[in-house]
Short mmCIF file of C-alpha atoms in Angstrom, two decimals:
data_model
loop_
_atom_site.label_atom_id
_atom_site.label_comp_id
_atom_site.label_asym_id
_atom_site.label_seq_id
_atom_site.Cartn_x
_atom_site.Cartn_y
_atom_site.Cartn_z
CA MET J 197 6.01 10.36 18.43
CA ARG J 198 5.96 14.11 17.90
CA ARG J 199 4.05 15.11 14.73
CA SER J 200 3.72 18.30 12.87
CA ASP J 201 0.41 20.30 12.67
CA ASP J 202 0.26 19.16 8.99
CA ALA J 203 0.50 15.46 9.80
CA LEU J 204 -2.14 15.96 12.83
CA ALA J 205 -4.63 17.74 10.54
CA THR J 206 -4.08 14.89 7.88
CA ILE J 207 -5.04 12.36 10.30
CA ALA J 208 -8.00 14.09 11.89
CA LEU J 209 -9.42 14.80 8.26
CA VAL J 210 -9.16 11.21 6.94
CA SER J 211 -8.85 8.64 9.85
CA ARG J 212 -11.60 6.22 10.40
CA LEU J 213 -10.10 5.20 13.82
CA CYS J 214 -12.83 6.93 15.82
CA ALA J 215 -16.29 5.39 15.80
CA ASP J 216 -17.72 8.78 16.13
CA GLY J 217 -20.16 8.70 13.14
CA LEU J 218 -18.39 11.37 11.23
CA ARG J 219 -17.70 10.96 7.60
CA PRO J 220 -13.81 11.38 6.91
CA LEU J 221 -12.55 13.00 3.65
CA LYS J 222 -12.06 10.51 0.92
CA ALA J 223 -8.51 10.56 -0.65
CA ALA J 224 -9.50 12.68 -3.68
CA GLU J 225 -11.24 15.29 -1.33
CA PHE J 226 -8.28 15.42 0.99
CA TRP J 227 -5.89 16.13 -1.92
CA LYS J 228 -8.12 18.75 -3.20
CA LEU J 229 -8.08 20.44 0.13
CA THR J 230 -4.44 20.28 0.45
CA SER J 231 -4.20 22.03 -3.01
CA GLN J 232 -6.32 24.80 -1.65
CA VAL J 233 -4.18 25.41 1.35
CA ASP J 234 -0.71 25.42 -0.26
CA GLU J 235 -0.17 21.87 0.70
CA CYS J 236 -0.26 22.88 4.53
CA PRO J 237 -3.48 21.26 5.94
CA GLY J 238 -2.16 22.32 9.43
CA ARG J 239 -3.17 25.89 8.67
CA LEU J 240 -6.78 24.90 9.18
CA LEU J 241 -6.20 23.92 12.94
CA GLY J 242 -8.08 26.37 15.10
CA MET J 243 -9.95 27.98 12.35
CA ASN J 244 -13.81 28.26 12.59
CA ALA J 245 -16.20 27.40 9.77
CA SER J 246 -16.32 30.84 8.35
CA ASP J 247 -12.65 31.29 8.15
CA VAL J 248 -12.50 27.90 6.50
CA ALA J 249 -15.17 28.81 4.00
CA GLU J 250 -13.68 31.98 3.28
CA LEU J 251 -10.16 30.50 2.80
CA ARG J 252 -11.26 27.63 0.55
CA GLY J 253 -14.18 29.30 -1.28
CA VAL J 254 -16.52 26.31 -0.19
CA PRO J 255 -20.04 26.02 0.87
CA MET J 256 -20.51 26.55 4.66
CA SER J 257 -21.75 22.94 5.07
CA GLU J 258 -18.46 21.66 3.78
CA ALA J 259 -16.51 24.08 5.97
CA GLU J 260 -18.32 22.87 8.94
CA ARG J 261 -17.64 19.21 8.29
CA THR J 262 -13.93 20.17 7.87
CA VAL J 263 -13.75 21.90 11.22
CA THR J 264 -15.73 19.13 12.87
CA LEU J 265 -13.19 16.60 11.81
CA LEU J 266 -10.26 18.59 12.81
CA GLU J 267 -11.83 18.78 16.34
CA ARG J 268 -11.32 15.11 16.81
CA SER J 269 -7.65 15.36 17.53
CA THR J 270 -7.95 14.61 21.28
CA ALA J 271 -9.93 11.35 20.72
CA LEU J 272 -7.52 10.40 17.94
CA ALA J 273 -4.58 10.90 20.05
CA PHE J 274 -5.62 7.92 22.38
CA GLU J 275 -6.24 5.67 19.33
CA LEU J 276 -2.86 6.67 17.88
CA GLU J 277 -1.14 5.98 21.15
CA GLY J 278 -2.67 2.53 21.38
CA LEU J 279 -1.45 1.66 17.81
CA GLU J 280 2.04 2.88 18.62
CA ARG J 281 2.24 0.62 21.72
CA SER J 282 1.07 -2.40 19.58
CA GLY J 283 4.00 -1.62 17.00
CA ILE J 284 1.85 0.16 14.41
CA ARG J 285 2.87 3.65 13.04
CA THR J 286 0.49 5.97 11.30
CA LEU J 287 2.22 7.66 8.28
CA THR J 288 1.15 10.66 6.38
CA GLN J 289 3.05 12.38 3.36
CA PHE J 290 4.31 14.70 6.16
CA ASP J 291 6.18 11.82 7.99
CA GLU J 292 9.56 10.61 7.23
CA HIS J 293 8.72 7.15 5.95
CA TYR J 294 5.65 7.76 3.92
CA PRO J 295 6.75 6.61 0.55
CA GLU J 296 6.70 9.34 -2.09
CA ARG J 297 6.32 6.78 -4.81
CA LEU J 298 2.56 6.59 -3.82
CA THR J 299 1.88 10.21 -4.40
CA ASP J 300 4.21 10.36 -7.43
CA ARG J 301 2.49 7.44 -9.08
CA LEU J 302 -0.97 7.49 -7.80
CA GLY J 303 -1.75 11.19 -7.60
CA PHE J 304 -5.13 11.83 -6.01
CA ARG J 305 -5.69 8.05 -5.65
CA ALA J 306 -2.83 7.82 -3.11
CA PRO J 307 -3.91 6.99 0.54
CA PRO J 308 -3.43 9.99 2.68
CA LEU J 309 -2.80 7.55 5.52
CA LEU J 310 -0.72 4.49 5.69
CA TYR J 311 -0.62 2.21 8.80
CA ALA J 312 2.64 0.28 9.00
CA ALA J 313 4.37 -2.09 11.17
CA GLY J 314 8.10 -3.25 10.85
CA ALA J 315 10.90 -1.98 9.03
CA SER J 316 9.26 1.26 7.51
CA ASP J 317 12.28 2.30 5.64
CA LEU J 318 11.53 -0.62 3.13
CA LEU J 319 8.53 1.25 1.90
CA GLY J 320 10.86 3.75 0.23
CA VAL J 321 12.82 0.83 -1.55
CA PRO J 322 11.60 0.05 -5.06
CA GLY J 323 11.52 -3.70 -5.14
CA LEU J 324 10.13 -6.58 -7.31
CA GLY J 325 6.27 -6.90 -7.12
CA VAL J 326 4.99 -10.41 -7.51
CA VAL J 327 1.31 -11.02 -8.03
CA GLY J 328 -0.90 -13.61 -9.36
CA SER J 329 -3.95 -16.00 -8.86
CA ARG J 330 -4.51 -17.97 -5.72
CA ASN J 331 -5.13 -21.09 -7.86
CA VAL J 332 -1.70 -21.01 -9.46
CA GLY J 333 -0.44 -24.32 -10.71
CA GLU J 334 2.95 -26.03 -9.82
CA ALA J 335 4.83 -24.58 -12.57
CA GLY J 336 3.60 -21.10 -11.95
CA ALA J 337 4.35 -21.62 -8.19
CA GLU J 338 7.98 -22.09 -9.10
CA VAL J 339 8.11 -18.92 -11.30
CA ALA J 340 6.79 -16.98 -8.32
CA LYS J 341 9.33 -18.46 -6.04
CA GLU J 342 12.38 -18.05 -8.32
CA ALA J 343 11.42 -14.46 -9.25
CA ALA J 344 11.43 -13.76 -5.49
CA LYS J 345 14.69 -15.34 -4.84
CA ARG J 346 16.24 -13.33 -7.51
CA ALA J 347 14.93 -10.17 -5.83
CA ALA J 348 16.41 -11.34 -2.52
CA ALA J 349 20.06 -11.96 -4.15
CA ARG J 350 19.94 -8.43 -5.39
CA GLU J 351 18.90 -7.12 -1.85
CA LEU J 352 15.58 -5.73 -3.10
CA PRO J 353 12.36 -6.29 -1.27
CA VAL J 354 9.53 -8.60 -2.81
CA VAL J 355 6.28 -6.45 -2.67
CA SER J 356 3.00 -8.15 -2.77
CA GLY J 357 -0.44 -8.34 -1.26
CA GLY J 358 -0.14 -11.35 1.15
CA ALA J 359 -2.94 -13.29 -0.48
CA ARG J 360 -3.17 -16.98 -0.89
CA GLY J 361 -1.33 -18.43 -3.98
CA VAL J 362 1.42 -16.47 -5.73
CA ASP J 363 1.49 -13.61 -3.23
CA GLN J 364 2.15 -15.81 -0.38
CA LEU J 365 4.46 -18.06 -2.31
CA ALA J 366 6.72 -15.22 -3.39
CA MET J 367 6.82 -13.65 -0.08
CA ASP J 368 7.86 -16.79 1.64
CA ALA J 369 10.48 -17.55 -0.92
CA ALA J 370 12.16 -14.07 -0.57
CA PHE J 371 12.11 -14.49 3.34
CA GLU J 372 13.54 -17.96 3.28
CA ALA J 373 16.29 -16.79 0.82
CA GLY J 374 17.29 -14.10 3.49
CA GLY J 375 15.49 -11.20 1.57
CA THR J 376 13.11 -8.67 2.76
CA VAL J 377 9.36 -8.26 2.22
CA THR J 378 6.81 -5.39 1.80
CA GLY J 379 3.27 -6.74 2.32
CA VAL J 380 0.37 -4.50 1.56
CA LEU J 381 -2.62 -5.87 3.37
CA ALA J 382 -6.40 -5.92 2.77
CA ASP J 383 -7.16 -7.59 6.16
CA SER J 384 -6.73 -6.66 9.76
CA LEU J 385 -3.00 -5.56 10.53
CA VAL J 386 -3.72 -5.74 14.18
CA ARG J 387 -4.74 -9.39 13.93
CA LYS J 388 -1.62 -10.31 11.85
CA LEU J 389 0.63 -8.85 14.40
CA ARG J 390 -0.78 -11.37 17.06
CA ASN J 391 1.20 -14.12 15.05
CA PRO J 392 4.48 -14.99 16.86
CA ALA J 393 6.19 -15.84 13.54
CA VAL J 394 5.18 -12.41 12.06
CA ARG J 395 6.28 -10.32 15.15
CA ALA J 396 9.70 -12.19 14.99
CA ALA J 397 10.15 -11.37 11.40
CA ILE J 398 9.30 -7.76 12.09
CA HIS J 399 11.51 -7.67 15.03
CA ASP J 400 14.44 -8.79 12.70
CA GLU J 401 13.58 -5.77 10.43
CA ARG J 402 13.14 -7.82 7.36
CA VAL J 403 9.58 -7.30 6.88
CA VAL J 404 7.11 -4.31 6.73
CA LEU J 405 3.34 -4.76 6.69
CA CYS J 406 1.22 -1.92 5.69
CA THR J 407 -2.35 -1.06 4.98
CA PRO J 408 -4.27 2.01 3.82
CA TYR J 409 -7.30 0.85 5.79
CA ASN J 410 -8.24 0.99 9.45
CA PRO J 411 -5.74 -1.49 11.01
CA SER J 412 -8.45 -3.25 12.77
CA ALA J 413 -10.77 -3.63 10.03
CA GLY J 414 -11.33 -7.24 8.45
CA PHE J 415 -10.93 -8.48 4.89
CA SER J 416 -13.19 -7.20 2.13
CA ALA J 417 -13.05 -7.73 -1.66
CA GLY J 418 -13.26 -4.06 -1.93
CA ASN J 419 -10.27 -3.32 0.13
CA ALA J 420 -8.28 -6.08 -1.75
CA MET J 421 -9.19 -4.39 -5.01
CA GLY J 422 -8.03 -1.05 -3.64
CA ARG J 423 -4.73 -2.20 -2.38
CA ASN J 424 -3.56 -3.55 -5.54
CA LYS J 425 -2.50 -0.18 -6.98
CA LEU J 426 -0.22 0.28 -3.93
CA VAL J 427 1.71 -2.83 -4.93
CA TYR J 428 2.28 -1.70 -8.33
CA ALA J 429 3.14 1.79 -7.20
CA LEU J 430 5.66 0.75 -4.61
CA ALA J 431 7.53 -1.76 -6.79
CA ALA J 432 9.94 -0.92 -9.46
CA VAL J 433 8.29 -3.46 -11.62
CA THR J 434 5.62 -6.08 -10.89
CA LEU J 435 5.47 -9.43 -12.39
CA VAL J 436 2.11 -10.96 -12.88
CA VAL J 437 2.80 -14.70 -12.84
CA ALA J 438 -0.62 -15.89 -13.63
CA SER J 439 -3.92 -14.22 -14.21
CA GLU J 440 -7.44 -15.31 -14.97
CA LEU J 441 -8.95 -13.95 -18.11
CA GLY J 442 -11.49 -11.22 -17.66
CA SER J 443 -12.05 -11.36 -13.90
CA GLY J 444 -10.65 -11.60 -10.55
CA GLY J 445 -8.29 -9.23 -8.52
CA THR J 446 -5.06 -10.01 -10.52
CA TRP J 447 -6.77 -9.25 -13.75
CA THR J 448 -8.42 -5.98 -12.46
CA GLY J 449 -5.25 -4.77 -10.71
CA ALA J 450 -2.93 -5.42 -13.54
CA ASN J 451 -5.30 -3.52 -16.24
CA GLU J 452 -6.00 -0.79 -13.84
CA SER J 453 -2.10 -0.29 -13.43
CA LEU J 454 -1.69 -0.54 -17.29
CA ASP J 455 -4.51 1.90 -17.78
CA HIS J 456 -3.23 4.57 -15.40
CA ARG J 457 0.35 3.90 -15.40
CA PHE J 458 0.56 3.16 -11.56
CA GLY J 459 3.60 1.04 -12.22
CA HIS J 460 5.59 -0.92 -14.69
CA VAL J 461 3.77 -4.09 -15.33
CA ALA J 462 5.54 -7.40 -16.63
CA VAL J 463 3.57 -10.52 -17.37
CA TRP J 464 4.91 -14.12 -17.46
CA ARG J 465 4.66 -15.85 -20.88
CA GLY J 466 5.82 -19.43 -20.21
CA HIS J 467 4.92 -22.78 -18.54
CA GLY J 468 2.48 -22.11 -15.76
CA GLU J 469 0.96 -18.82 -17.03
CA GLY J 470 -2.48 -18.02 -16.48
CA ALA J 471 -5.43 -17.74 -19.04
CA GLY J 472 -5.19 -14.10 -19.01
CA ASN J 473 -1.39 -13.45 -19.40
CA ALA J 474 -1.54 -13.28 -23.13
CA ARG J 475 -4.11 -10.65 -23.08
CA LEU J 476 -2.18 -8.52 -20.57
CA GLU J 477 0.68 -8.66 -22.95
CA GLN J 478 -1.50 -7.22 -25.60
CA ALA J 479 -2.50 -4.50 -23.27
CA GLY J 480 1.03 -3.30 -22.84
CA ALA J 481 2.72 -5.51 -20.34
CA ALA J 482 6.24 -6.46 -20.82
CA ALA J 483 6.54 -10.18 -21.61
CA VAL J 484 8.87 -12.37 -19.53
CA ALA J 485 9.43 -15.73 -21.19
CA ASP J 486 12.69 -16.47 -19.24
CA ILE J 487 12.99 -16.03 -15.63
CA ALA J 488 16.51 -14.36 -16.19
CA ASP J 489 14.60 -11.58 -17.85
CA VAL J 490 13.45 -10.50 -14.45
CA ASP J 491 16.94 -9.25 -13.84
CA ALA J 492 16.98 -7.10 -17.00
CA LEU J 493 13.58 -5.58 -15.94
CA LEU J 494 15.10 -4.70 -12.60
CA ASP J 495 18.28 -3.27 -14.30
CA GLU J 496 16.37 -0.92 -16.62
CA PRO J 497 13.18 0.22 -14.70
CA ILE J 498 10.95 2.63 -16.68
CA ALA J 499 10.77 6.06 -15.42
CA PHE J 500 7.22 7.28 -14.86
CA PRO J 501 6.14 10.92 -14.85
CA SER J 502 4.75 12.12 -11.54
CA ALA J 503 0.96 12.14 -11.17
CA ASP J 504 -0.81 15.43 -10.97
CA ILE J 505 -2.07 15.49 -7.31
CA HIS J 506 -3.06 19.06 -7.30
CA LEU J 507 -6.76 18.83 -8.19
CA ASP J 508 -8.62 21.75 -9.48
CA HIS J 509 -11.82 19.90 -8.45
CA THR J 510 19.42 -12.58 8.44
CA GLU J 511 17.92 -16.16 9.36
CA PRO J 512 14.53 -17.19 8.52
CA VAL J 513 12.15 -17.23 11.32
CA ALA J 514 11.23 -20.88 12.56
CA THR J 515 7.46 -21.24 12.28
CA GLY J 516 7.19 -24.80 13.38
CA GLU J 517 3.79 -26.22 13.08
CA GLN J 518 2.14 -22.78 12.25
CA GLY J 519 3.07 -23.27 8.52
CA THR J 520 5.05 -20.79 6.42
CA LEU J 521 5.29 -17.19 7.67
CA PHE J 522 2.98 -15.57 5.13
CA GLU J 523 0.23 -18.20 5.67
CA ALA J 524 -0.53 -16.23 8.55
CA LEU J 525 -1.03 -13.30 6.48
CA ALA J 526 -3.22 -15.16 3.90
CA SER J 527 -5.80 -16.46 6.29
CA THR J 528 -8.82 -14.74 4.81
CA ASP J 529 -7.45 -12.99 1.63
#
């Protein structure tokens, strides 16, 4: 895969693929840098520290760090080649399938890199986000599955995080209904791709799995919290089926999205709702008391202002005894 200088520079500056002891740029640091070089980080390739310091107006120590990171290109090339062979693409905002919705909605919180396997074009299709507690009851589970089926009927992807409970139920229901799925993972993408059912679904171009984290990294609670905003940003509207009150990933992710307008948040207000659902409605989430209301939300998605990123500072896959397809994704989350 031939890459532009801007894409190569982005990968060198922020990637954690190399165990070289260097400290890559965080998202906010990277977006600040790009604003200082007219959105063209490739301009920095080949510069020495003095050139970078003069161009960016930064201390020499920061300029030296930038140059050292950019010098990792050869080592990173081998890592990227290995990922490509395993079916994982490394996407930057300078690559075709990097979803613009992430930068539009998340601004400087958007991940500069996204690792993706499967139908990458699905990343650009605003679908229905479905999220909720792993401890959802039977009634809430039916809501999650019915919402996913409605998205599939409209040929829209279901966007979720692959966690146990609501996420897994919705993703399975969409897939079994002949729909498509966008899974945003907080666990090892490399390990997920070893599952035969997952590989078959990806081969059928009905699933895309992505992560902003090192694709070999295992699950962590911090990664799970960090990926939540990507689900809200990628979806046209996200339905919170069941949330705990005052704690938990679903509660935190929904409130974060409401506070920062990462996405259009709806909340289920009917049989099977969670203890925190009423409070989310009070915080500004759109109430959904009838599953048919999901269609209305998808018909009239709210337009969001772009975030300011320029900082001054077919057939379902048979799974046999392996269980449902997305149980494989929810092994640790």
